[in-house]
Amino acid sequence: MTAAADTTNAGLFTRAQAAIPGGVNSPVRAFRSVGGTPRFLVSARGAYVTDVEGREYVDLVAGWGPAILGHADPRVIEAVTDAAARGLSFGSSTPAETELAELVEARVAPVEKLRLVSTGTEATMSAIRLARGFTGRDLLVKFAGHYHGHSDGLLAEAGSGLATFALPGSAGVPADIAALTLVLPYNDLDALREAFAEHGDRIAAVIVEAAAANMGVVPPLPGFNAALVELAHANGSLVISDEVLTGFRVSEAGWWGLESTTDAAYTPDLLTFGKVIGGGMPVAALGGRAEIMDRLAPLGPVYQAGTLSGNPVAVAAGVATLRAADAAVYAHLDGAAATISGAVSEALAAEGVAHGVQRAGSLFSFVFGEETPVFDYAAVQRQEAYRYAPFFHAMLDAGVSLPPSVFEAWFVTAAHDDAAIDRIVAALPAAARAAASARPA
């Protein structure tokens, strides 16, 4: 590998593939869904990211959500710099851990106590263990297309019937572990009723994305979450609301906060958080009712621990982000999301591309084809996904970085001003034409 090759995206990807499986440390970064060479980013500020070749892009990935204020927000950078100067990791409690927990509890009423961890996968894995320990039951219900991290029991695929045990969704997942999960169609209360009718006294919890955003954005039908909670509680089961993506991004109190003001208000037993709660650093959390949370060690018999949990530098980023994410930030996110998603839709319609806009607060994505809107994973999979890759690359060529998969949400930030949005809008006509001319492989 020559020094010159180390300054190009292609050269760095070749080098990375020799040292890292697939050349990436998280699969979506490999561009397998859209093809082409991944971009190796070296800096980011505001609404923009810059790759190793010095090219700047308007960013609609936002670190997969946490950069709600924009990249390298001065308030967050100052907090992290100050914390790092005092030491990187202590292995002991720090005052900032309690401060972050109190900020979350003040925003989200169902969270009476909070346990900090390092990743969303760790948060959901721990929440499931806690639910099983609290109820004394083993089975878990999840919904097809919802992603809750890569722990064994969550990498499960639906069996041959609505209430049958799941099959392994990945190599390396034992069938016996996958069989402890029931995978149901999303937004289907009849399927959930059937599962409870057949297995109700064995179901520890239902885990659900508060608003699905890992198969593209697929919001819950009105009243779905409330009915889900009512049904689970009637059968002695807990509900784990996964707000790793929606928490503190779609409102001050996440998706629960949006629905708590409606006639379909509900109270989940446990919630999981990530992304925004860490402000771009590896922080996640699980929280909920005190009587459940107190079953965690050291108070209770459910073991959970982590040397880097509540890391002082990471927590500093989370505290600074939540303190800065005020009502004005959320209003800006909603406005920017509406403007950008509307502009994309208008450009696609002008080229005759059938599509639908999927929205959940400021999160949005697009479904290609006549079948819109979509409400479950099966419908998402039936879309004309082949249109996204040419659309993506046309935007990338024009200096706009989109999520490298049609099955991912788009993220805006408080730093997406008129200039950034104008650059996005200018890139859309060519991208829409590329989508229109796409053909199935």
Coordinates of C-alpha atoms in Angstrom, one line a residue, residues 193-434:
R193 CA -53.5 -11.6 20.7
E194 CA -52.9 -15.0 19.1
A195 CA -49.4 -15.2 20.6
F196 CA -50.7 -14.4 24.1
A197 CA -53.6 -16.8 23.7
E198 CA -51.1 -19.6 23.0
H199 CA -48.1 -18.7 25.1
G200 CA -49.3 -15.9 27.4
D201 CA -48.2 -17.4 30.7
R202 CA -44.7 -17.9 29.3
I203 CA -44.1 -14.4 27.8
A204 CA -41.8 -12.3 29.9
A205 CA -41.9 -9.2 27.6
V206 CA -42.8 -7.6 24.3
I207 CA -40.0 -5.5 22.9
V208 CA -40.9 -2.9 20.3
E209 CA -39.3 0.0 18.6
A210 CA -41.4 3.0 19.8
A211 CA -41.6 3.9 16.2
A212 CA -39.8 1.5 13.8
A213 CA -36.8 3.1 12.1
N214 CA -34.6 0.2 11.2
M215 CA -36.5 -1.0 8.1
G216 CA -36.9 2.5 6.9
V217 CA -39.3 4.5 9.0
V218 CA -42.6 2.7 9.7
P219 CA -44.6 4.5 12.5
P220 CA -47.0 2.5 14.7
L221 CA -50.6 2.8 13.7
P222 CA -52.6 5.1 16.0
G223 CA -53.2 3.4 19.3
F224 CA -51.0 0.4 18.5
N225 CA -48.5 1.0 21.3
A226 CA -51.2 1.7 23.8
A227 CA -53.1 -1.5 22.9
L228 CA -49.9 -3.5 23.0
V229 CA -49.2 -2.3 26.5
E230 CA -52.7 -3.1 27.6
L231 CA -52.6 -6.6 26.2
A232 CA -49.2 -7.4 27.6
H233 CA -50.2 -6.1 31.1
A234 CA -53.4 -8.1 31.0
N235 CA -51.2 -11.2 30.6
G236 CA -48.7 -10.4 33.2
S237 CA -46.0 -9.4 30.7
L238 CA -43.8 -6.3 30.5
V239 CA -43.3 -4.0 27.6
I240 CA -39.8 -2.8 26.6
S241 CA -40.0 0.3 24.4
D242 CA -36.8 0.7 22.4
E243 CA -36.1 4.4 21.9
V244 CA -32.5 4.0 20.9
L245 CA -33.3 5.9 17.7
T246 CA -36.3 7.9 18.6
G247 CA -35.3 8.8 22.2
F248 CA -34.6 12.5 22.6
R249 CA -34.5 12.9 18.8
V250 CA -38.2 13.2 17.8
S251 CA -39.1 15.2 20.9
E252 CA -37.7 16.2 24.3
A253 CA -39.2 12.9 25.6
G254 CA -38.8 10.8 22.5
W255 CA -41.7 9.0 20.8
W256 CA -43.3 8.2 24.1
G257 CA -43.4 11.9 24.7
L258 CA -45.3 12.5 21.4
E259 CA -47.8 9.8 22.2
S260 CA -48.2 10.7 25.9
T261 CA -50.1 13.8 25.0
T262 CA -52.7 11.9 22.9
D263 CA -55.7 9.8 23.6
A264 CA -53.5 6.8 23.1
A265 CA -51.2 7.5 26.0
Y266 CA -49.4 4.5 27.5
T267 CA -46.7 3.7 30.0
P268 CA -44.1 1.1 29.1
D269 CA -42.4 -0.8 31.9
L270 CA -38.8 -0.4 30.5
L271 CA -37.3 1.9 27.9
T272 CA -33.9 1.7 26.2
F273 CA -31.9 4.7 24.9
G274 CA -28.8 5.3 22.8
K275 CA -27.6 7.7 20.1
V276 CA -28.6 11.2 21.3
I277 CA -28.2 10.3 25.0
G278 CA -24.5 10.0 24.3
G279 CA -24.1 13.0 22.0
G280 CA -21.9 11.0 19.6
M281 CA -20.0 9.1 22.3
P282 CA -20.7 5.4 23.3
V283 CA -23.5 5.9 25.9
A284 CA -26.8 4.0 26.1
A285 CA -29.2 3.2 28.9
L286 CA -32.1 1.2 30.2
G287 CA -34.7 2.7 32.6
G288 CA -38.1 2.2 33.9
R289 CA -40.2 1.6 37.0
A290 CA -38.1 1.6 40.2
E291 CA -39.5 -1.8 41.4
I292 CA -38.3 -3.4 38.2
M293 CA -35.0 -1.5 38.0
D294 CA -34.1 -2.4 41.6
R295 CA -33.9 -6.1 40.5
L296 CA -30.6 -5.2 38.9
A297 CA -27.4 -5.9 40.8
P298 CA -26.3 -4.8 43.4
L299 CA -29.8 -4.5 44.8
G300 CA -31.3 -7.5 43.1
P301 CA -30.5 -10.9 41.5
V302 CA -30.3 -9.8 37.8
Y303 CA -26.6 -9.3 37.0
Q304 CA -25.4 -6.5 34.8
A305 CA -22.1 -4.7 34.8
G306 CA -19.7 -2.8 32.6
T307 CA -16.2 -1.4 33.2
L308 CA -16.9 1.5 30.8
S309 CA -20.5 2.1 31.8
G310 CA -20.9 5.8 32.6
N311 CA -17.5 6.7 31.2
P312 CA -16.9 10.3 32.3
V313 CA -15.9 11.6 28.9
A314 CA -18.9 10.0 27.1
V315 CA -21.3 11.0 29.8
A316 CA -20.1 14.6 29.5
A317 CA -21.1 14.6 25.8
G318 CA -24.5 13.2 26.7
V319 CA -25.2 15.8 29.4
A320 CA -24.1 18.7 27.2
T321 CA -26.3 17.4 24.3
L322 CA -29.4 17.0 26.3
R323 CA -29.0 20.3 28.0
A324 CA -28.7 22.0 24.6
A325 CA -31.5 20.1 22.9
D326 CA -34.4 22.5 23.8
A327 CA -37.7 23.2 22.2
A328 CA -36.2 25.4 19.5
V329 CA -33.9 22.5 18.4
Y330 CA -36.9 20.2 18.0
A331 CA -38.9 22.8 16.1
H332 CA -35.9 23.2 13.8
L333 CA -35.6 19.5 13.2
D334 CA -39.3 19.1 12.4
G335 CA -39.1 22.0 9.9
A336 CA -35.9 20.8 8.2
A337 CA -37.3 17.2 8.0
A338 CA -40.5 18.5 6.4
T339 CA -38.7 20.7 3.9
I340 CA -36.2 18.0 2.8
S341 CA -38.6 15.1 2.6
G342 CA -41.1 17.3 0.7
A343 CA -38.4 18.4 -1.7
V344 CA -37.3 14.8 -2.3
S345 CA -40.9 13.7 -2.9
E346 CA -41.6 16.6 -5.3
A347 CA -38.5 15.7 -7.3
L348 CA -39.4 12.0 -7.5
A349 CA -43.0 12.8 -8.5
A350 CA -41.7 15.1 -11.3
E351 CA -39.9 12.1 -12.8
G352 CA -42.9 9.8 -12.4
V353 CA -41.3 7.7 -9.7
A354 CA -44.0 6.1 -7.6
H355 CA -43.0 6.4 -3.9
G356 CA -44.2 7.2 -0.4
V357 CA -42.8 9.4 2.3
Q358 CA -42.6 7.6 5.7
R359 CA -42.4 9.9 8.7
A360 CA -42.1 9.5 12.5
G361 CA -41.5 12.9 13.9
S362 CA -38.3 14.3 12.3
L363 CA -37.2 10.8 11.2
F364 CA -38.1 10.0 7.6
S365 CA -37.4 7.6 4.7
F366 CA -38.9 6.7 1.3
V367 CA -40.6 3.6 -0.1
F368 CA -40.4 3.1 -3.8
G369 CA -43.4 1.7 -5.6
E370 CA -47.1 2.0 -5.7
E371 CA -47.7 0.3 -2.4
T372 CA -47.6 3.2 0.0
P373 CA -47.8 3.9 2.9
V374 CA -46.4 0.7 4.4
F375 CA -47.1 -0.6 7.8
D376 CA -45.0 -3.7 8.2
Y377 CA -41.8 -5.4 7.2
A378 CA -43.3 -7.6 4.5
A379 CA -44.6 -4.5 2.7
V380 CA -41.3 -2.7 3.1
Q381 CA -39.6 -5.7 1.4
R382 CA -41.9 -5.6 -1.6
Q383 CA -40.9 -2.1 -2.6
E384 CA -38.8 -1.3 -5.7
A385 CA -35.6 -1.1 -3.7
Y386 CA -33.5 -1.2 -6.8
R387 CA -34.3 2.5 -7.4
Y388 CA -32.4 3.6 -4.3
A389 CA -28.8 2.8 -5.3
P390 CA -28.7 5.0 -8.3
F391 CA -30.5 7.7 -6.4
F392 CA -28.0 7.4 -3.6
H393 CA -25.0 7.6 -5.8
A394 CA -26.3 10.6 -7.7
M395 CA -26.8 12.4 -4.5
L396 CA -23.3 11.4 -3.3
D397 CA -21.7 12.6 -6.5
A398 CA -23.5 15.9 -5.9
G399 CA -22.1 16.2 -2.4
V400 CA -24.9 14.9 -0.3
S401 CA -24.4 11.9 2.0
L402 CA -27.4 9.7 2.5
P403 CA -27.8 6.5 4.5
P404 CA -26.3 3.8 2.3
S405 CA -29.5 1.6 2.4
V406 CA -33.1 2.2 1.5
F407 CA -33.9 0.4 4.8
E408 CA -32.5 3.2 7.0
A409 CA -33.9 6.4 8.4
W410 CA -32.7 9.9 7.3
F411 CA -31.5 12.3 10.0
V412 CA -31.4 16.0 10.1
T413 CA -29.6 18.2 12.6
A414 CA -30.1 21.6 14.2
A415 CA -27.2 22.8 11.9
H416 CA -29.1 22.1 8.7
D417 CA -29.6 25.7 7.7
D418 CA -31.0 27.2 4.4
A419 CA -27.6 26.8 2.7
A420 CA -27.3 23.1 3.5
I421 CA -30.9 22.5 2.5
D422 CA -30.4 24.4 -0.8
R423 CA -27.5 22.1 -1.6
I424 CA -29.7 19.1 -1.0
V425 CA -32.5 20.5 -3.2
A426 CA -30.1 21.3 -6.0
A427 CA -28.9 17.7 -6.1
L428 CA -32.4 16.2 -6.3
P429 CA -33.4 16.5 -10.0
A430 CA -30.5 14.4 -11.3
A431 CA -31.0 11.9 -8.5
A432 CA -34.7 11.6 -9.3
R433 CA -33.9 11.0 -12.9
A434 CA -31.4 8.2 -11.9

